[in-house]
XYZ file of C-alpha atoms in Angstrom:
744
model
C 227.262 157.757 54.269
C 230.580 157.551 52.413
C 229.405 159.852 49.654
C 227.589 162.222 51.986
C 230.781 162.793 53.986
C 233.485 162.070 51.432
C 234.988 159.656 53.970
C 235.619 156.237 52.285
C 234.166 154.121 55.090
C 234.381 150.668 53.470
C 237.924 151.239 52.191
C 239.124 152.421 55.607
C 237.311 149.567 57.385
C 238.976 147.018 55.090
C 242.418 148.485 55.793
C 241.768 148.570 59.550
C 240.658 144.916 59.448
C 244.091 144.105 57.995
C 245.801 145.694 60.992
C 246.476 149.274 59.861
C 245.603 152.179 62.139
C 243.588 155.261 61.225
C 246.705 157.366 61.812
C 248.737 155.233 59.412
C 245.991 155.665 56.840
C 245.840 159.409 57.451
C 242.105 159.069 58.105
C 241.910 159.787 61.843
C 240.170 163.137 61.360
C 236.400 163.277 60.922
C 235.406 165.191 57.785
C 234.265 168.790 58.126
C 230.651 169.104 56.987
C 229.322 172.567 56.133
C 226.511 171.450 53.850
C 223.381 169.292 54.114
C 222.597 165.972 52.429
C 219.105 164.632 51.701
C 218.413 161.011 50.769
C 214.933 160.000 49.537
C 213.873 156.427 48.676
C 212.534 155.667 45.192
C 209.350 153.589 45.364
C 207.781 151.679 42.429
C 204.172 152.716 42.989
C 204.019 154.931 39.907
C 204.283 151.650 37.960
C 202.515 149.319 40.382
C 199.353 151.325 40.922
C 197.525 148.276 42.333
C 200.152 147.493 44.990
C 199.704 148.428 48.644
C 201.765 151.613 48.985
C 201.515 151.952 52.778
C 204.966 152.258 54.370
C 205.942 150.261 57.435
C 208.536 147.782 58.623
C 208.566 145.926 55.264
C 210.961 147.656 52.858
C 209.352 148.529 49.529
C 211.788 150.992 47.944
C 213.726 149.811 44.892
C 216.324 152.603 44.905
C 217.186 156.032 46.292
C 218.473 159.477 45.390
C 220.864 161.790 47.193
C 221.224 165.550 46.904
C 223.592 168.068 48.459
C 222.885 171.682 49.248
C 224.065 174.530 51.422
C 220.821 174.251 53.411
C 218.314 171.499 54.112
C 215.699 173.259 52.008
C 217.994 173.383 48.987
C 219.074 169.747 49.405
C 215.509 168.521 49.919
C 214.102 170.164 46.795
C 217.035 168.949 44.699
C 216.399 165.415 45.982
C 212.702 165.653 45.104
C 213.396 166.557 41.506
C 216.023 163.803 41.325
C 213.299 161.176 41.861
C 212.137 161.379 38.231
C 208.746 160.013 39.194
C 205.339 161.659 38.977
C 206.265 164.061 41.825
C 209.263 166.139 40.769
C 208.153 169.283 42.606
C 207.563 169.524 46.340
C 204.365 171.493 45.784
C 202.901 169.305 43.076
C 199.650 170.405 41.473
C 197.850 167.068 41.695
C 197.738 167.168 45.504
C 195.705 170.366 45.358
C 192.720 168.221 44.444
C 192.906 166.338 47.763
C 190.492 167.181 50.577
C 192.174 168.442 53.749
C 190.938 165.461 55.771
C 192.549 163.139 53.194
C 195.826 165.048 53.548
C 195.716 164.672 57.334
C 194.935 160.952 57.085
C 197.872 160.391 54.732
C 200.180 162.346 57.030
C 199.263 160.050 59.922
C 199.233 156.754 57.952
C 202.163 157.341 55.636
C 202.806 156.103 52.163
C 205.255 157.312 49.532
C 203.196 160.513 49.068
C 203.390 161.812 52.643
C 206.101 164.406 52.019
C 203.925 165.941 49.305
C 200.664 165.814 51.245
C 202.440 167.467 54.186
C 203.771 170.205 51.903
C 200.292 170.780 50.439
C 198.719 170.915 53.909
C 201.188 173.609 54.975
C 200.707 175.503 51.688
C 196.999 175.735 52.503
C 197.882 177.376 55.797
C 197.679 174.272 57.956
C 198.929 174.331 61.543
C 202.585 173.412 62.109
C 201.615 171.978 65.499
C 198.982 169.721 63.908
C 201.435 168.666 61.204
C 204.017 167.669 63.822
C 201.385 165.712 65.770
C 200.101 163.879 62.685
C 203.521 162.951 61.306
C 205.699 162.558 64.389
C 208.342 164.676 62.636
C 210.556 167.044 64.586
C 209.185 170.590 64.718
C 212.362 171.946 63.079
C 211.642 170.066 59.852
C 208.004 171.143 59.915
C 209.093 174.774 60.300
C 211.518 174.484 57.389
C 208.752 173.045 55.195
C 206.386 175.787 56.353
C 208.884 178.429 55.190
C 208.925 176.816 51.731
C 205.137 176.524 51.695
C 204.686 180.139 52.808
C 207.037 181.394 50.080
C 205.267 179.291 47.455
C 201.852 180.577 48.521
C 203.058 184.197 48.602
C 204.653 184.062 45.148
C 201.588 182.339 43.764
C 199.277 185.108 44.956
C 201.562 188.145 44.564
C 203.915 187.041 41.809
C 207.643 186.437 41.897
C 209.645 189.639 41.518
C 213.086 189.522 39.823
C 214.674 190.631 43.085
C 213.339 187.463 44.757
C 214.657 184.963 42.202
C 218.013 184.559 43.972
C 216.241 183.827 47.266
C 213.903 181.347 45.577
C 216.762 179.472 43.947
C 218.714 179.395 47.231
C 215.662 177.730 48.803
C 215.923 174.987 46.180
C 212.954 175.835 43.946
C 213.420 174.527 40.412
C 213.094 176.621 37.277
C 210.003 174.598 36.352
C 208.197 175.387 39.624
C 209.158 179.075 39.588
C 208.164 179.380 35.933
C 204.688 178.065 36.736
C 204.405 180.584 39.595
C 205.503 183.368 37.223
C 203.217 182.346 34.365
C 206.183 181.686 32.064
C 207.486 178.748 30.086
C 210.452 177.090 31.813
C 212.886 178.073 29.042
C 211.766 181.708 29.200
C 212.157 181.796 32.983
C 215.638 180.285 32.700
C 216.647 182.869 30.119
C 215.436 185.626 32.469
C 217.403 184.097 35.364
C 220.547 183.970 33.268
C 220.062 187.593 32.192
C 219.905 188.507 35.879
C 223.236 186.725 36.353
C 221.727 184.200 38.775
C 223.604 180.941 38.378
C 224.798 178.351 40.920
C 228.329 178.204 42.222
C 230.484 175.124 42.589
C 230.950 173.474 45.970
C 232.531 170.198 46.965
C 232.678 167.446 49.559
C 236.307 166.706 50.296
C 236.428 164.278 53.219
C 238.359 161.756 51.095
C 241.121 161.893 48.523
C 238.818 163.018 45.696
C 236.088 165.628 46.088
C 232.448 165.175 45.220
C 231.064 168.257 43.513
C 227.649 169.874 43.745
C 226.064 173.171 42.786
C 224.532 175.665 45.178
C 222.856 179.063 44.871
C 224.359 180.158 48.190
C 227.330 182.381 47.434
C 229.762 181.055 50.041
C 232.756 178.846 49.237
C 232.159 178.541 45.518
C 234.766 177.665 42.961
C 235.284 177.129 39.252
C 235.894 174.015 37.161
C 239.612 174.071 36.399
C 240.497 173.680 32.704
C 242.205 170.492 31.521
C 244.668 169.842 28.717
C 242.546 166.934 27.414
C 239.172 167.178 25.698
C 236.281 166.899 28.150
C 233.158 164.728 27.934
C 230.201 164.977 30.287
C 228.711 161.497 30.804
C 225.113 161.420 32.045
C 224.199 158.652 34.500
C 220.791 157.053 34.964
C 219.604 158.375 38.325
C 217.749 156.270 40.886
C 217.305 152.545 40.382
C 213.699 151.802 39.480
C 211.828 149.177 37.539
C 212.678 149.590 33.864
C 215.954 151.374 34.520
C 218.237 149.632 36.935
C 221.875 149.184 37.812
C 222.674 147.859 34.318
C 222.826 151.444 33.066
C 225.237 152.353 35.821
C 227.446 149.492 34.607
C 227.446 151.073 31.150
C 228.150 154.546 32.530
C 231.123 153.287 34.537
C 232.713 151.366 31.662
C 232.144 154.288 29.308
C 233.897 156.630 31.741
C 236.863 154.277 32.072
C 237.116 153.943 28.292
C 237.035 157.728 27.809
C 239.854 158.152 30.300
C 241.851 155.447 28.498
C 241.412 157.507 25.325
C 242.906 160.563 27.086
C 239.579 162.341 27.553
C 238.587 164.028 30.809
C 235.480 162.202 32.017
C 232.866 164.175 33.979
C 229.961 162.133 35.394
C 226.634 163.621 36.486
C 224.479 161.332 38.636
C 222.499 161.390 41.894
C 222.371 157.759 43.071
C 224.678 157.020 46.035
C 224.267 153.239 45.561
C 226.181 153.228 42.284
C 229.781 152.776 41.206
C 229.495 155.772 38.867
C 229.177 157.996 41.936
C 232.490 156.772 43.319
C 234.859 159.682 42.940
C 237.551 157.429 41.450
C 235.359 156.310 38.517
C 235.699 159.615 36.683
C 237.933 162.671 36.660
C 235.118 164.810 38.022
C 231.803 163.866 39.619
C 228.731 166.039 40.115
C 225.978 164.913 42.485
C 223.122 166.692 40.733
C 219.576 165.942 39.538
C 219.419 164.653 35.971
C 217.096 167.405 34.788
C 217.482 169.852 31.941
C 218.069 172.724 34.375
C 220.754 171.050 36.475
C 222.653 169.356 33.639
C 222.775 172.629 31.695
C 224.350 174.330 34.709
C 227.018 171.601 34.971
C 227.764 171.943 31.258
C 227.979 175.722 31.621
C 230.681 175.261 34.268
C 232.572 172.515 32.440
C 232.201 173.746 28.834
C 232.682 170.174 27.548
C 233.779 169.190 24.061
C 230.875 166.776 24.017
C 228.117 165.162 26.075
C 227.502 161.394 26.160
C 223.819 160.548 26.624
C 223.497 156.948 25.417
C 224.826 155.056 28.447
C 222.429 156.335 31.133
C 219.220 154.787 29.835
C 216.100 156.699 28.865
C 216.779 159.417 31.451
C 220.037 160.422 29.777
C 218.850 160.011 26.182
C 215.881 162.254 26.997
C 218.279 165.125 27.745
C 219.951 164.991 24.320
C 217.485 167.361 22.648
C 217.656 170.238 25.198
C 221.447 169.919 25.357
C 221.698 170.126 21.581
C 219.374 173.144 21.547
C 221.680 174.780 24.082
C 224.617 174.325 21.696
C 226.372 171.312 23.236
C 227.720 168.584 20.973
C 226.146 165.144 21.487
C 228.866 162.518 21.116
C 227.834 159.372 19.250
C 224.522 158.974 17.444
C 223.200 162.404 16.445
C 220.044 163.549 18.206
C 218.176 163.797 14.896
C 218.867 160.109 14.204
C 217.966 159.137 17.761
C 214.657 160.974 17.356
C 214.066 159.120 14.099
C 214.259 155.800 15.937
C 212.106 156.925 18.871
C 209.369 158.631 16.841
C 206.799 155.989 15.870
C 205.790 157.402 12.491
C 209.315 158.194 11.319
C 210.561 154.769 12.365
C 207.711 152.944 10.626
C 208.412 154.929 7.447
C 212.093 153.975 7.689
C 211.269 150.267 8.087
C 209.049 150.412 5.003
C 211.809 152.152 3.026
C 214.338 149.520 4.131
C 211.975 146.643 3.359
C 211.979 145.343 6.951
C 208.826 143.897 8.498
C 207.116 145.427 11.520
C 203.963 144.261 13.326
C 201.098 146.293 11.899
C 200.313 149.219 14.152
C 198.709 152.633 14.396
C 198.761 155.693 16.639
C 195.357 156.934 17.812
C 194.189 160.042 19.626
C 190.745 159.129 20.991
C 188.773 156.151 22.264
C 186.648 155.632 19.145
C 189.734 155.629 16.923
C 191.321 153.079 19.291
C 188.266 150.819 19.045
C 188.202 150.960 15.238
C 191.972 150.473 14.932
C 191.994 147.434 17.227
C 189.217 145.818 15.213
C 191.105 146.475 11.971
C 194.350 145.037 13.365
C 192.394 142.023 14.706
C 192.611 140.941 18.327
C 194.768 140.299 20.286
C 196.564 143.652 20.144
C 199.264 145.300 22.254
C 198.392 148.760 23.592
C 200.769 151.234 25.212
C 201.001 154.949 25.974
C 203.724 157.015 24.341
C 207.000 157.836 26.096
C 206.947 155.321 28.936
C 209.723 153.420 30.695
C 209.818 149.682 31.280
C 206.633 149.035 29.321
C 204.564 151.002 31.834
C 200.898 150.737 30.950
C 201.445 148.173 28.187
C 198.924 145.345 27.917
C 197.947 142.556 25.571
C 194.234 143.089 24.887
C 192.174 140.063 23.873
C 188.855 141.679 22.847
C 186.912 144.931 22.646
C 185.583 144.598 26.187
C 189.095 144.523 27.599
C 190.065 147.482 25.405
C 187.200 149.587 26.774
C 188.174 148.598 30.331
C 191.779 149.607 29.620
C 190.784 152.981 28.214
C 188.524 153.716 31.172
C 190.786 152.433 33.942
C 194.252 153.371 32.790
C 194.567 155.550 29.776
C 192.135 158.228 30.921
C 194.850 159.833 33.083
C 197.842 159.168 30.812
C 196.929 161.363 27.896
C 196.989 160.661 24.203
C 198.335 159.432 21.825
C 197.953 155.680 22.342
C 199.896 153.112 20.319
C 198.251 149.899 19.103
C 200.177 147.011 17.555
C 199.329 143.625 16.181
C 200.281 140.945 18.733
C 202.536 138.244 17.274
C 202.959 135.266 19.679
C 206.291 134.149 18.239
C 209.845 133.658 19.503
C 211.461 136.858 20.707
C 215.124 137.462 19.865
C 217.342 140.326 21.007
C 220.650 141.814 19.920
C 223.018 144.473 21.195
C 225.385 145.913 18.606
C 228.387 148.234 18.606
C 228.214 150.580 15.613
C 230.439 153.207 14.024
C 227.944 154.800 11.612
C 228.552 152.172 8.923
C 229.565 148.837 10.407
C 227.570 147.077 13.147
C 229.257 144.400 15.233
C 226.766 141.864 16.674
C 228.497 139.503 19.126
C 225.542 137.136 19.178
C 221.794 136.759 19.457
C 219.955 136.333 22.748
C 216.946 134.036 22.646
C 214.066 134.603 25.061
C 212.527 131.526 26.672
C 209.094 133.112 27.061
C 206.995 133.839 24.002
C 206.655 137.417 22.783
C 204.301 139.447 24.948
C 206.409 139.209 28.116
C 208.549 142.316 28.638
C 212.174 141.675 27.701
C 213.250 142.705 31.212
C 211.064 139.934 32.676
C 212.087 137.271 30.156
C 214.682 134.585 30.680
C 217.300 135.100 27.965
C 219.752 132.529 26.592
C 223.086 133.309 24.909
C 224.132 132.143 22.440
C 220.765 131.224 20.919
C 220.034 127.502 21.042
C 217.182 126.850 18.609
C 217.602 129.481 15.889
C 218.727 128.484 12.413
C 221.933 129.819 10.883
C 219.846 131.463 8.146
C 217.721 133.370 10.672
C 220.803 134.462 12.641
C 222.310 135.796 9.420
C 219.086 137.669 8.660
C 219.104 139.228 12.139
C 222.649 140.476 11.615
C 221.725 141.843 8.182
C 218.692 143.706 9.584
C 220.751 145.112 12.462
C 223.415 146.466 10.097
C 220.758 147.889 7.763
C 219.062 149.790 10.597
C 222.369 150.986 12.073
C 223.541 152.362 8.717
C 220.235 154.046 7.932
C 220.268 155.946 11.238
C 224.051 156.530 11.345
C 224.293 154.842 14.746
C 227.549 155.503 16.593
C 227.829 153.573 19.824
C 225.298 151.067 21.125
C 222.102 149.821 19.481
C 219.569 147.387 20.972
C 216.949 145.671 18.792
C 214.198 143.229 19.722
C 212.847 140.942 16.997
C 210.090 138.350 16.878
C 210.222 135.294 14.610
C 206.655 134.407 13.652
C 205.406 132.082 10.907
C 208.743 131.940 9.063
C 209.160 135.731 9.043
C 211.313 138.109 11.074
C 209.689 141.251 12.478
C 211.329 144.256 14.141
C 209.565 144.856 17.454
C 211.559 147.703 18.974
C 214.801 149.612 18.498
C 216.609 151.405 21.331
C 219.366 153.814 20.217
C 221.248 153.522 23.500
C 222.667 151.072 25.996
C 220.264 148.414 27.189
C 219.656 146.325 30.276
C 221.266 143.309 28.561
C 224.691 144.923 28.030
C 226.176 143.704 31.352
C 224.821 140.180 30.768
C 226.040 140.004 27.181
C 229.432 141.495 28.088
C 230.026 138.859 30.764
C 228.597 136.013 28.693
C 230.699 136.861 25.633
C 233.800 138.229 27.347
C 233.548 141.403 25.252
C 233.666 144.807 27.014
C 230.749 146.149 24.970
C 230.245 149.442 26.788
C 233.962 150.233 26.499
C 233.948 149.349 22.788
C 230.896 151.544 22.253
C 232.438 154.481 24.140
C 235.432 154.379 21.813
C 233.108 154.151 18.796
C 231.321 157.243 20.141
C 234.657 159.086 19.881
C 234.988 158.101 16.223
C 236.989 154.867 16.370
C 235.859 152.452 13.581
C 234.543 149.049 14.629
C 237.152 147.230 12.523
C 239.924 149.010 14.430
C 238.308 148.215 17.769
C 237.987 144.538 16.912
C 241.607 144.384 15.818
C 242.435 145.142 19.459
C 241.255 141.644 20.342
C 244.123 139.163 20.522
C 242.071 136.603 18.635
C 239.014 136.837 16.426
C 235.790 136.596 18.376
C 233.622 133.478 18.129
C 230.482 132.646 20.076
C 231.545 131.032 23.367
C 231.311 127.313 23.979
C 229.535 127.815 27.281
C 225.849 128.765 27.542
C 224.667 131.691 29.671
C 221.154 132.477 30.884
C 219.740 135.662 32.355
C 216.971 135.070 34.911
C 214.694 137.849 36.216
C 214.331 138.487 39.954
C 211.052 139.785 41.373
C 210.040 141.405 44.661
C 206.458 140.140 44.706
C 206.552 139.113 48.368
C 207.351 142.693 49.435
C 204.748 144.422 47.247
C 201.363 143.350 48.545
C 198.337 143.240 46.203
C 200.554 143.151 43.096
C 199.645 140.442 40.577
C 202.592 138.203 39.744
C 201.550 137.489 36.151
C 204.022 138.537 33.472
C 203.153 140.621 30.434
C 204.355 143.623 28.407
C 204.737 145.796 31.531
C 208.028 145.136 33.322
C 207.875 143.951 36.950
C 211.306 142.513 37.762
C 213.609 144.387 40.128
C 216.859 142.627 39.214
C 218.386 139.612 37.538
C 220.747 136.687 38.055
C 223.019 134.858 35.639
C 223.885 131.211 35.218
C 226.647 129.704 33.043
C 227.349 126.135 32.049
C 228.597 123.878 29.249
C 224.979 123.084 28.305
C 221.698 124.971 28.432
C 220.301 122.757 31.173
C 223.309 123.271 33.415
C 223.161 127.025 32.889
C 219.425 126.988 33.642
C 220.030 124.960 36.800
C 222.409 127.632 38.096
C 220.063 130.414 36.998
C 217.031 128.910 38.749
C 219.120 128.193 41.855
C 220.376 131.801 41.877
C 216.815 133.164 42.007
C 215.819 130.734 44.759
C 214.091 127.938 42.816
C 215.782 124.702 43.838
C 215.106 121.666 41.670
C 215.822 119.177 44.473
C 212.829 120.305 46.537
C 210.074 119.919 43.920
C 207.689 117.047 44.742
C 204.158 118.487 44.874
C 202.917 120.513 41.913
C 199.690 122.518 41.556
C 198.413 122.928 37.969
C 195.808 125.356 36.675
C 196.173 126.510 33.066
C 194.200 128.550 30.553
C 192.360 126.828 27.700
C 194.838 128.124 25.134
C 197.650 126.203 26.901
C 195.840 122.908 27.580
C 197.185 121.237 24.436
C 200.671 121.207 25.975
C 199.406 120.034 29.353
C 199.448 116.201 28.970
C 203.098 116.056 27.891
C 204.119 118.380 30.715
C 202.130 116.389 33.286
C 203.604 113.066 32.138
C 207.123 114.393 32.705
C 206.149 115.570 36.181
C 204.750 112.100 36.927
C 207.969 110.582 35.556
C 209.817 112.722 38.094
C 207.619 111.271 40.890
C 205.794 114.548 41.439
C 202.338 114.469 43.018
C 199.905 116.468 40.862
C 196.998 118.565 42.082
C 194.833 120.583 39.677
C 191.733 122.738 39.568
C 188.573 121.146 38.172
C 188.936 122.168 34.505
C 192.605 121.302 34.325
C 192.093 118.004 36.191
C 189.280 116.960 33.853
C 191.463 117.592 30.822
C 194.285 115.531 32.327
C 191.957 112.642 33.180
C 190.692 112.645 29.565
C 194.305 111.897 28.608
C 194.715 109.182 31.225
C 196.687 111.219 33.758
C 195.319 110.961 37.321
C 195.648 113.881 39.750
C 194.061 115.267 42.886
C 191.388 117.935 42.507
C 191.223 121.182 44.469
C 188.493 123.803 44.298
C 189.249 127.439 43.535
C 187.767 129.629 46.262
C 184.056 129.130 46.709
C 184.042 125.442 47.770
C 186.412 123.779 50.239
C 189.077 122.578 50.569
C 190.354 125.465 48.448
C 193.557 126.397 46.674
C 194.369 128.992 49.322
C 194.092 126.414 52.114
C 196.316 124.043 50.146
C 198.969 126.739 49.634
C 198.754 127.910 53.229
C 199.344 124.368 54.480
C 202.710 124.336 52.630
C 201.659 121.204 50.736
C 202.729 122.653 47.382
C 206.302 123.028 46.112
C 205.552 124.542 42.688
C 202.612 126.268 40.988
C 202.127 126.300 37.216
C 199.368 128.782 36.412
C 198.744 130.371 33.024
C 196.043 132.942 32.426
C 193.841 134.472 29.770
C 195.300 137.301 27.684
C 194.590 140.757 29.014
C 194.609 142.253 32.487
C 191.138 141.432 33.714
C 191.269 140.709 37.440
C 190.538 137.005 37.791
C 190.142 137.051 41.547
C 190.712 133.304 42.041
C 193.926 133.315 40.010
C 195.097 136.598 41.499
C 194.640 135.459 45.101
C 196.288 132.115 44.344
C 199.355 133.794 42.824
C 199.545 136.308 45.667
C 199.378 133.548 48.289
C 202.107 131.603 46.490
C 204.333 134.716 46.423
C 203.754 135.463 50.102
C 204.474 131.817 51.048
C 207.639 131.733 48.951
C 206.287 129.064 46.572
C 207.662 129.301 42.993
C 204.918 130.118 40.495
C 205.411 129.880 36.714
C 202.864 131.854 34.689
C 204.345 130.886 31.302
C 204.614 127.313 30.063
C 207.901 128.091 28.317
C 209.535 128.759 31.698
C 207.921 125.636 33.147
C 209.287 123.502 30.274
C 212.776 124.921 30.834
C 212.551 124.032 34.517
C 211.429 120.490 33.694
C 214.478 120.093 31.452
C 216.607 120.995 34.466
C 214.794 118.427 36.619
C 215.544 115.770 34.022
C 219.260 116.623 33.863
C 221.030 116.222 37.212
C 224.578 115.933 35.798
C 225.994 119.222 37.064
C 229.475 120.714 36.874
C 231.419 123.955 37.345
C 233.498 125.875 34.825
C 235.778 128.919 35.016
C 234.131 132.141 33.906
C 237.456 133.411 32.570
C 238.161 130.361 30.415
C 236.286 131.672 27.382
C 236.807 135.391 28.021
C 238.152 137.519 25.201
C 241.592 138.978 25.937
C 241.394 142.744 25.544
C 244.328 145.041 24.908
């Protein structure tokens, strides 16, 4: 509401609560609003295809977008393309395959697709009266959508004449949608539009002290971007919060903007998420509420004529815009696009690792099912499979055998398109670094150690900083590899690398030539403002000069910090809670302490797992984990926990002299589900077979635990860490600022 109106509601409310009046604040006048704002939630169902996507009283959105326009139609269509999901056009082609009765059913029983099924129904000539009855929406909105649908249908059948382009753009249609209606490539359509002189004008929201800017194709009340005496940088944000790209990238965007301003640059932010700090008007010199698409960002850059564009702080969304911006003639500040592409292209990166003498898990890229089958057999199972160009590990799985591979290809990859990437799976210790680079030198403040073995997405892993069980020799090798990669690709700014230590060797798993989700955690754990350092490196400042700005030389902190993932499993029905290469967490918490156990205690407490309340534990583990089971069970017994296990797990424990109660799975009573429903379990430890085969007993058990709020560990590494906390009750508090680096 604050950003839609420009009226700083929270700031005014805080001042009023201190006794000031609206008149004294100069805020007694309501803002004048001559524009329309559209907010659309961002749901995670493009990633969680198995979850129940029906909308009701239980909130399921993980983020939202906001768009401004001169009319509701313009604002709505800008908001739709801001979503960055599978539906970036109101009249999306995939809904044309739906039967009309299916459209009507979806309109009455809504899920996240209802806006699009409604639009498709009206495009087919459906009745506005029926649409209003089915949806319960006000007839005015239905009529506005019908106007868009009628125009789309008319242009599709008769063609879009040049004289109608201005009208189409004023209605909010994107270049991509109009290009498809015109039978042109998007770039060719845009060039034609520019030749016709059809470009958006600048408008603003000015209810507060600083205006929010947006672009509109309606000709009224437009303005120009005033020139500045300082060089200008456009900083691209990360758009809506969603799984795989969350608020951590907004943190980086904000700190980059502040650092640019400190360096006497004019900072211009483009973003569309009203929940973020980057979309506060005081964070930058200029703020544009616009979709983060090629079309919209190019129009902002055309108005601003920046000296450079910063793409590495807004996650994959921003880095994906580097190529079209470079093609359009804009300078990419920091790592050159050609070097970024060299790190993101699988074949080029593998060739670079071979040239540099760095180890990578063996892997191949395949383009059909038979090639995938042969490649997996050659690599030897288990293998990791993933589609190209995905966010947050979407579609990634660890595949245990050929049967699971064939199931994967049939169930998932058939609609994702080729190529498919296959890698050797190395079940070692995963290690992660974030580095600040200047094209030659790479500064690594420390190494984060993941608790879970490799195979769990880094966003879902519990990370420890500084590393606790890694030798000095291996840490030195990690730093050497990081510097080698940074120099080879001329990295300027931030670089994130994930390694795996396996059988006395270090392997490079993944390299991200941008900010990462661990930057906020590492910055707060180390006391180093990493995003600010990187922003100054992007402008050409050498790392040695940046480090000399520290009042004392940096050393790894005495305190230990842990990053713990937070999940929303209770809200997303029918979603399996097992962890793997595909990211599922929706946030994170942080714990700090003088020892690892104390930091873990705070981390577990922060995510709602309290060690004091654990007395009854349910065990059911896969065969591959049973070797660790007796030692784990003995510690639980030492802690006076009552153990219950499924038949196979209980038999194994009894063979090792550890008594426990037995519970059946589902087909014989009393069952696991009855036990969980009776609230007679405080903790579940359940590991599973590699792969994503639906083990109905395990799935239903994990779902019931999630819905009952019972902690459930699906990795023994996390369970061991929790047991260490249970064994160490000597807790204490320490100042976060005590170890912080003093920054000039």
